């Protein structure tokens, strides 16, 4: 996992280099919305991290207009839930929580664009996977309260693009 995490890290300055309209605050608002949707649908924790990873990977490769950022989030969420969930939410449910700002075809086109841009490489070791691993290795870390607090810190840290310089482990 440590070898793979290094291979899949995004450039820290991708928002300045690749994106002209997307700033770190826009990224943070998008991820905050995704966290809310994630909780609303009661998705697996890893779906959240895969979604964030897909968004960062895509934004580091493809220039996105600000009005398309929310569409990117829905497309990434659709991919991650198909990959991680036993029962992923229907596309119509994702469109409904997006207040029907997009059509079904727009989301499916974005999904296709994400997958092609990333060469269908959907996952990477996430901070959550490392947290789970550390929990299994350290018997004193088995306290659920400590684990959930660490998970909360990870989710808050996910919003700050400057922390992308640190590996998930």
Coordinates of N, CA and C in Angstrom, one line a residue:
X1 N 0.8 -1.2 0.0 CA 0.0 0.0 0.0 C 0.9 1.3 0.0
X2 N 2.0 1.2 0.7 CA 2.9 2.4 0.8 C 3.5 2.7 -0.6
X3 N 3.8 1.7 -1.4 CA 4.4 1.9 -2.7 C 3.3 2.5 -3.6
X4 N 2.1 1.9 -3.5 CA 1.0 2.4 -4.4 C 0.5 3.8 -4.1
X5 N 0.6 4.2 -2.8 CA 0.1 5.5 -2.4 C 1.0 6.6 -3.0
X6 N 2.3 6.3 -3.1 CA 3.2 7.3 -3.7 C 3.0 7.4 -5.2
X7 N 2.7 6.3 -5.8 CA 2.4 6.3 -7.3 C 1.2 7.1 -7.6
X8 N 0.2 7.1 -6.7 CA -1.1 7.7 -7.0 C -1.3 9.1 -6.4
X9 N -0.3 9.7 -5.8 CA -0.5 11.0 -5.2 C -0.6 12.1 -6.3
X10 N -1.5 13.1 -6.1 CA -1.6 14.1 -7.1 C -0.6 15.2 -6.8
X11 N -0.2 16.0 -7.8 CA 0.7 17.1 -7.6 C 0.0 18.1 -6.6
X12 N 0.7 18.6 -5.7 CA 0.2 19.5 -4.6 C -0.3 20.8 -5.3
X13 N 0.3 21.3 -6.3 CA 0.0 22.5 -6.9 C -0.9 22.4 -8.1
X14 N -1.6 21.3 -8.3 CA -2.4 21.1 -9.5 C -3.5 22.2 -9.7
X15 N -4.0 22.7 -8.6 CA -5.0 23.8 -8.7 C -4.5 25.0 -9.3
X16 N -3.2 25.3 -9.1 CA -2.6 26.5 -9.7 C -2.1 26.3 -11.1
X17 N -1.6 25.0 -11.3 CA -1.0 24.7 -12.6 C -2.0 24.4 -13.7
X18 N -3.0 23.5 -13.3 CA -3.9 23.0 -14.3 C -5.2 23.8 -14.4
X19 N -5.7 24.2 -13.2 CA -7.0 24.8 -13.2 C -6.9 26.3 -13.1
X20 N -7.8 27.0 -13.9 CA -7.8 28.5 -13.9 C -9.0 29.0 -13.1
X21 N -10.1 28.3 -13.2 CA -11.3 28.7 -12.5 C -11.5 28.1 -11.1
X22 N -11.0 26.9 -10.9 CA -11.2 26.2 -9.7 C -10.1 26.5 -8.7
X23 N -10.6 26.9 -7.5 CA -9.7 27.3 -6.4 C -9.9 26.3 -5.3
X24 N -9.0 26.3 -4.3 CA -9.1 25.4 -3.2 C -10.4 25.5 -2.4
X25 N -10.9 26.7 -2.4 CA -12.2 26.9 -1.7 C -13.4 26.2 -2.5
X26 N -13.3 26.3 -3.8 CA -14.3 25.6 -4.6 C -14.3 24.1 -4.4
X27 N -13.0 23.6 -4.4 CA -12.8 22.1 -4.1 C -13.3 21.8 -2.7
X28 N -13.1 22.6 -1.7 CA -13.5 22.3 -0.4 C -15.0 22.3 -0.3
X29 N -15.7 23.3 -0.9 CA -17.2 23.3 -0.9 C -17.7 22.0 -1.6
X30 N -17.1 21.6 -2.7 CA -17.6 20.4 -3.3 C -17.4 19.2 -2.4
X31 N -16.3 19.0 -1.8 CA -16.1 17.9 -0.9 C -16.9 17.9 0.3
X32 N -17.2 19.1 0.8 CA -18.1 19.3 1.9 C -19.5 18.8 1.5
X33 N -20.0 19.1 0.3 CA -21.3 18.7 -0.2 C -21.3 17.2 -0.3
X34 N -20.2 16.6 -0.8 CA -20.1 15.2 -1.0 C -20.1 14.5 0.3
X35 N -19.5 15.0 1.4 CA -19.6 14.4 2.7 C -21.0 14.4 3.2
X36 N -21.8 15.5 2.9 CA -23.2 15.5 3.3 C -24.0 14.4 2.6
X37 N -23.8 14.3 1.3 CA -24.5 13.3 0.5 C -24.1 11.9 0.9
X38 N -22.8 11.7 1.2 CA -22.3 10.5 1.7 C -23.0 10.0 3.0
X39 N -23.2 11.0 3.9 CA -23.9 10.7 5.1 C -25.4 10.4 4.9
X40 N -26.0 11.2 4.0 CA -27.4 11.1 3.7 C -27.7 9.7 3.2
X41 N -26.9 9.2 2.3 CA -27.1 7.8 1.7 C -26.5 6.7 2.6
X42 N -25.9 7.1 3.7 CA -25.2 6.1 4.6 C -24.3 5.2 3.8
X43 N -23.4 5.8 3.1 CA -22.5 5.0 2.3 C -21.3 4.5 3.1
X44 N -20.5 3.6 2.6 CA -19.3 3.0 3.2 C -18.3 4.2 3.3
X45 N -17.5 4.2 4.3 CA -16.5 5.3 4.4 C -15.5 5.3 3.2
X46 N -15.2 4.2 2.7 CA -14.2 4.2 1.6 C -14.8 4.9 0.3
X47 N -16.1 4.9 0.2 CA -16.7 5.6 -1.0 C -16.4 7.0 -1.0
X48 N -16.3 7.6 0.2 CA -16.0 9.0 0.3 C -14.6 9.3 -0.1
X49 N -13.6 8.5 0.3 CA -12.2 8.6 -0.1 C -12.0 8.4 -1.5
X50 N -12.6 7.4 -2.1 CA -12.5 7.1 -3.5 C -13.0 8.3 -4.3
X51 N -14.1 8.8 -3.9 CA -14.7 10.0 -4.6 C -13.7 11.2 -4.6
X52 N -13.2 11.5 -3.4 CA -12.2 12.6 -3.3 C -11.0 12.3 -4.2
X53 N -10.5 11.1 -4.2 CA -9.4 10.7 -5.0 C -9.7 10.9 -6.5
X54 N -10.8 10.5 -6.9 CA -11.2 10.6 -8.3 C -11.3 12.1 -8.7
X55 N -11.9 12.9 -7.8 CA -12.0 14.4 -8.1 C -10.6 15.0 -8.2
X56 N -9.7 14.7 -7.3 CA -8.3 15.3 -7.3 C -7.6 14.8 -8.5
X57 N -7.7 13.5 -8.8 CA -6.9 12.9 -10.0 C -7.4 13.6 -11.3
X58 N -8.7 13.7 -11.4 CA -9.3 14.3 -12.6 C -8.9 15.8 -12.8
X59 N -9.1 16.5 -11.7 CA -8.7 17.9 -11.7 C -7.2 18.2 -12.0
X60 N -6.4 17.2 -11.6 CA -5.0 17.4 -11.9 C -4.6 17.1 -13.3
X61 N -5.6 16.5 -14.1 CA -5.3 16.2 -15.5 C -6.1 17.0 -16.5
X62 N -7.3 17.4 -16.1 CA -8.3 18.0 -17.1 C -8.7 19.3 -16.5
X63 N -8.7 20.3 -17.3 CA -9.2 21.7 -17.0 C -10.7 21.6 -16.9
X64 N -11.2 22.1 -15.8 CA -12.7 22.0 -15.6 C -13.2 23.5 -15.3
X65 N -14.3 23.8 -15.9 CA -14.9 25.1 -15.7 C -15.6 25.0 -14.3
X66 N -15.7 26.2 -13.7 CA -16.4 26.2 -12.4 C -17.8 25.7 -12.4
X67 N -18.5 26.0 -13.4 CA -19.9 25.5 -13.5 C -20.1 24.0 -13.8
X68 N -19.0 23.4 -14.0 CA -19.0 21.9 -14.2 C -18.4 21.1 -13.0
X69 N -18.0 21.8 -12.0 CA -17.4 21.2 -10.8 C -18.4 20.3 -10.1
X70 N -19.6 20.8 -9.9 CA -20.6 20.0 -9.2 C -20.9 18.7 -10.0
X71 N -21.0 18.8 -11.3 CA -21.2 17.7 -12.2 C -20.0 16.7 -12.0
X72 N -18.8 17.2 -11.9 CA -17.7 16.3 -11.6 C -17.9 15.5 -10.3
X73 N -18.3 16.2 -9.3 CA -18.6 15.6 -8.0 C -19.6 14.5 -8.1
X74 N -20.7 14.7 -8.8 CA -21.7 13.7 -9.0 C -21.2 12.5 -9.8
X75 N -20.4 12.8 -10.8 CA -19.9 11.7 -11.6 C -18.9 10.9 -10.8
X76 N -18.0 11.5 -10.0 CA -17.1 10.8 -9.2 C -17.8 10.0 -8.1
X77 N -18.8 10.5 -7.5 CA -19.6 9.8 -6.5 C -20.3 8.6 -7.1
X78 N -20.8 8.8 -8.3 CA -21.4 7.6 -9.0 C -20.4 6.5 -9.3
X79 N -19.3 6.8 -9.7 CA -18.2 5.8 -10.0 C -17.8 5.1 -8.6
X80 N -17.6 5.9 -7.6 CA -17.1 5.3 -6.4 C -18.1 4.4 -5.7
X81 N -19.4 4.8 -5.8 CA -20.4 4.0 -5.2 C -20.6 2.7 -6.0
X82 N -20.5 2.8 -7.3 CA -20.6 1.5 -8.1 C -19.4 0.6 -7.7
X83 N -18.3 1.2 -7.3 CA -17.1 0.4 -7.0 C -17.1 -0.2 -5.6
X84 N -17.6 0.7 -4.7 CA -17.4 0.3 -3.2 C -18.7 -0.2 -2.6
X85 N -19.9 0.2 -3.1 CA -21.1 -0.2 -2.4 C -21.7 -1.5 -2.9
X86 N -22.4 -2.2 -2.0 CA -23.1 -3.4 -2.5 C -24.4 -2.9 -3.2
X87 N -25.1 -1.9 -2.6 CA -26.3 -1.3 -3.2 C -26.0 0.2 -3.4
X88 N -25.4 0.5 -4.5 CA -25.2 2.0 -4.8 C -26.5 2.7 -5.0
X89 N -26.5 4.0 -4.7 CA -27.7 4.8 -5.0 C -27.9 4.9 -6.5
X90 N -29.2 5.0 -6.8 CA -29.6 5.1 -8.2 C -29.1 6.5 -8.7
X91 N -28.9 6.5 -10.0 CA -28.5 7.8 -10.6 C -29.6 8.9 -10.4
X92 N -30.9 8.5 -10.4 CA -32.0 9.4 -10.2 C -31.9 10.0 -8.8
X93 N -31.5 9.2 -7.8 CA -31.4 9.7 -6.5 C -30.2 10.7 -6.4
X94 N -29.1 10.5 -7.1 CA -28.0 11.4 -7.1 C -28.4 12.7 -7.8
X95 N -29.2 12.6 -8.8 CA -29.7 13.8 -9.5 C -30.7 14.6 -8.6
X96 N -31.5 13.9 -7.8 CA -32.4 14.5 -7.0 C -31.7 15.3 -5.9
X97 N -30.6 14.7 -5.3 CA -29.9 15.5 -4.2 C -29.1 16.7 -4.9
X98 N -28.9 16.6 -6.2 CA -28.3 17.7 -6.9 C -29.3 18.7 -7.4
X99 N -30.5 18.5 -6.9 CA -31.6 19.4 -7.3 C -31.8 19.4 -8.8
X100 N -31.6 18.3 -9.5 CA -31.8 18.1 -10.9 C -31.1 19.2 -11.7
X101 N -29.9 19.6 -11.3 CA -29.2 20.6 -12.1 C -28.6 20.0 -13.4
X102 N -28.5 18.7 -13.5 CA -27.9 18.0 -14.6 C -28.9 17.0 -15.2
X103 N -28.7 16.6 -16.4 CA -29.5 15.5 -17.0 C -28.7 14.2 -16.7
X104 N -29.4 13.1 -16.9 CA -28.8 11.8 -16.8 C -27.6 11.7 -17.8
X105 N -27.8 12.2 -19.0 CA -26.8 12.0 -20.0 C -25.6 12.8 -19.7
X106 N -25.7 14.0 -19.0 CA -24.6 14.8 -18.6 C -23.7 14.1 -17.6
X107 N -24.4 13.4 -16.6 CA -23.7 12.7 -15.6 C -23.0 11.5 -16.2
X108 N -23.7 10.8 -17.1 CA -23.0 9.6 -17.7 C -21.9 10.0 -18.6
X109 N -22.0 11.1 -19.2 CA -20.9 11.6 -20.1 C -19.7 12.0 -19.2
X110 N -20.0 12.6 -18.0 CA -18.9 13.0 -17.1 C -18.3 11.7 -16.5
X111 N -19.1 10.7 -16.2 CA -18.5 9.5 -15.7 C -17.6 8.9 -16.7
X112 N -18.0 8.8 -17.9 CA -17.1 8.3 -19.0 C -15.8 9.1 -19.1
X113 N -15.9 10.4 -19.0 CA -14.8 11.3 -19.2 C -13.8 11.1 -18.0
X114 N -14.3 10.9 -16.8 CA -13.4 10.6 -15.6 C -12.7 9.3 -15.9
X115 N -13.4 8.3 -16.2 CA -12.8 7.0 -16.4 C -11.8 6.9 -17.5
X116 N -12.0 7.6 -18.6 CA -11.1 7.7 -19.7 C -9.8 8.5 -19.2
X117 N -10.0 9.6 -18.6 CA -8.9 10.5 -18.2 C -8.0 9.7 -17.2
X118 N -8.6 8.9 -16.4 CA -7.8 8.1 -15.4 C -7.4 6.7 -15.8
X119 N -7.7 6.4 -17.1 CA -7.4 5.1 -17.6 C -8.0 4.0 -16.8
X120 N -9.2 4.3 -16.3 CA -10.0 3.3 -15.5 C -9.4 2.9 -14.2
X121 N -8.4 3.6 -13.8 CA -7.8 3.4 -12.5 C -8.6 4.1 -11.4
X122 N -9.4 3.4 -10.7 CA -10.4 4.0 -9.8 C -9.9 4.2 -8.4
X123 N -9.1 3.2 -7.9 CA -8.7 3.3 -6.5 C -7.3 3.5 -6.2
X124 N -7.0 3.9 -5.0 CA -5.7 4.1 -4.5 C -5.8 3.9 -3.0
X125 N -4.7 3.5 -2.3 CA -4.8 3.4 -0.9 C -5.2 4.7 -0.2
X126 N -6.2 4.7 0.5 CA -6.7 6.0 1.1 C -6.2 6.1 2.6
X127 N -6.4 7.2 3.1 CA -6.1 7.5 4.5 C -6.9 6.6 5.4
X128 N -8.2 6.3 5.0 CA -9.1 5.5 5.8 C -8.6 4.0 5.8
X129 N -8.0 3.5 4.7 CA -7.5 2.2 4.7 C -6.3 2.0 5.6
X130 N -5.5 3.1 5.6 CA -4.3 3.1 6.5 C -4.8 3.1 8.0
X131 N -5.8 3.9 8.2 CA -6.4 4.0 9.6 C -6.9 2.7 10.0
X132 N -7.6 2.0 9.2 CA -8.1 0.6 9.5 C -6.9 -0.3 9.8
X133 N -5.9 -0.2 9.0 CA -4.7 -1.1 9.2 C -4.0 -0.8 10.5
X134 N -3.8 0.5 10.8 CA -3.2 0.8 12.1 C -4.0 0.4 13.2
X135 N -5.3 0.4 13.1 CA -6.3 0.0 14.1 C -6.1 -1.5 14.4
X136 N -5.9 -2.3 13.4 CA -5.7 -3.7 13.6 C -4.3 -4.0 14.2
X137 N -3.3 -3.2 13.9 CA -2.0 -3.5 14.3 C -1.8 -3.1 15.8
X138 N -2.4 -2.1 16.2 CA -2.2 -1.5 17.5 C -3.4 -1.8 18.4
X139 N -3.2 -2.7 19.4 CA -4.3 -3.1 20.3 C -4.9 -1.9 21.1
X140 N -4.0 -1.0 21.4 CA -4.5 0.2 22.2 C -5.4 1.1 21.4
X141 N -5.3 1.0 20.1 CA -6.0 1.8 19.2 C -7.4 1.2 18.9
X142 N -7.7 0.2 19.5 CA -9.0 -0.5 19.3 C -10.2 0.2 19.9
X143 N -9.9 1.3 20.6 CA -11.0 2.1 21.2 C -11.8 2.7 20.1
X144 N -13.1 2.5 20.0 CA -13.9 3.0 18.9 C -14.0 4.5 18.9
X145 N -14.0 5.1 20.1 CA -14.0 6.6 20.2 C -12.8 7.2 19.6
X146 N -11.6 6.6 19.8 CA -10.4 7.1 19.2 C -10.4 7.0 17.7
X147 N -10.9 5.8 17.3 CA -11.0 5.5 15.8 C -11.9 6.5 15.1
X148 N -13.1 6.8 15.7 CA -14.0 7.7 15.1 C -13.5 9.1 15.1
X149 N -12.8 9.5 16.2 CA -12.2 10.8 16.2 C -11.1 11.0 15.1
X150 N -10.3 10.0 15.0 CA -9.3 10.0 13.9 C -9.9 10.0 12.5
X151 N -11.0 9.3 12.4 CA -11.8 9.4 11.1 C -12.3 10.8 10.8
X152 N -12.8 11.4 11.9 CA -13.3 12.8 11.8 C -12.2 13.7 11.3
X153 N -11.1 13.6 12.0 CA -9.9 14.5 11.6 C -9.5 14.3 10.1
X154 N -9.6 13.0 9.7 CA -9.3 12.7 8.3 C -10.3 13.4 7.4
X155 N -11.5 13.4 7.7 CA -12.6 14.0 6.8 C -12.4 15.5 6.8
X156 N -12.1 16.1 7.9 CA -11.9 17.6 7.9 C -10.6 17.9 7.1
X157 N -9.6 17.1 7.3 CA -8.3 17.3 6.5 C -8.5 17.2 5.0
X158 N -9.4 16.3 4.6 CA -9.7 16.1 3.2 C -10.1 17.4 2.5
X159 N -10.7 18.3 3.2 CA -11.2 19.6 2.6 C -10.1 20.5 2.3
X160 N -8.9 20.4 2.9 CA -7.8 21.3 2.7 C -6.8 20.8 1.6
X161 N -6.9 21.4 0.5 CA -6.0 21.0 -0.6 C -4.5 21.1 -0.3
X162 N -4.1 21.9 0.6 CA -2.7 22.0 0.9 C -2.2 20.8 1.6
X163 N -3.1 20.0 2.2 CA -2.6 18.8 2.8 C -2.4 17.6 1.9
X164 N -2.6 17.8 0.6 CA -2.4 16.8 -0.4 C -0.9 16.4 -0.5
X165 N -0.1 17.3 0.0 CA 1.4 17.0 0.0 C 1.8 15.9 0.9
X166 N 0.9 15.5 1.8 CA 1.1 14.4 2.7 C 0.5 13.1 2.2
X167 N 1.3 12.1 2.3 CA 0.8 10.8 1.8 C -0.4 10.3 2.7
X168 N -1.3 9.5 2.2 CA -2.4 9.0 3.0 C -2.0 8.3 4.2
X169 N -0.9 7.6 4.2 CA -0.4 6.9 5.4 C 0.0 7.9 6.5

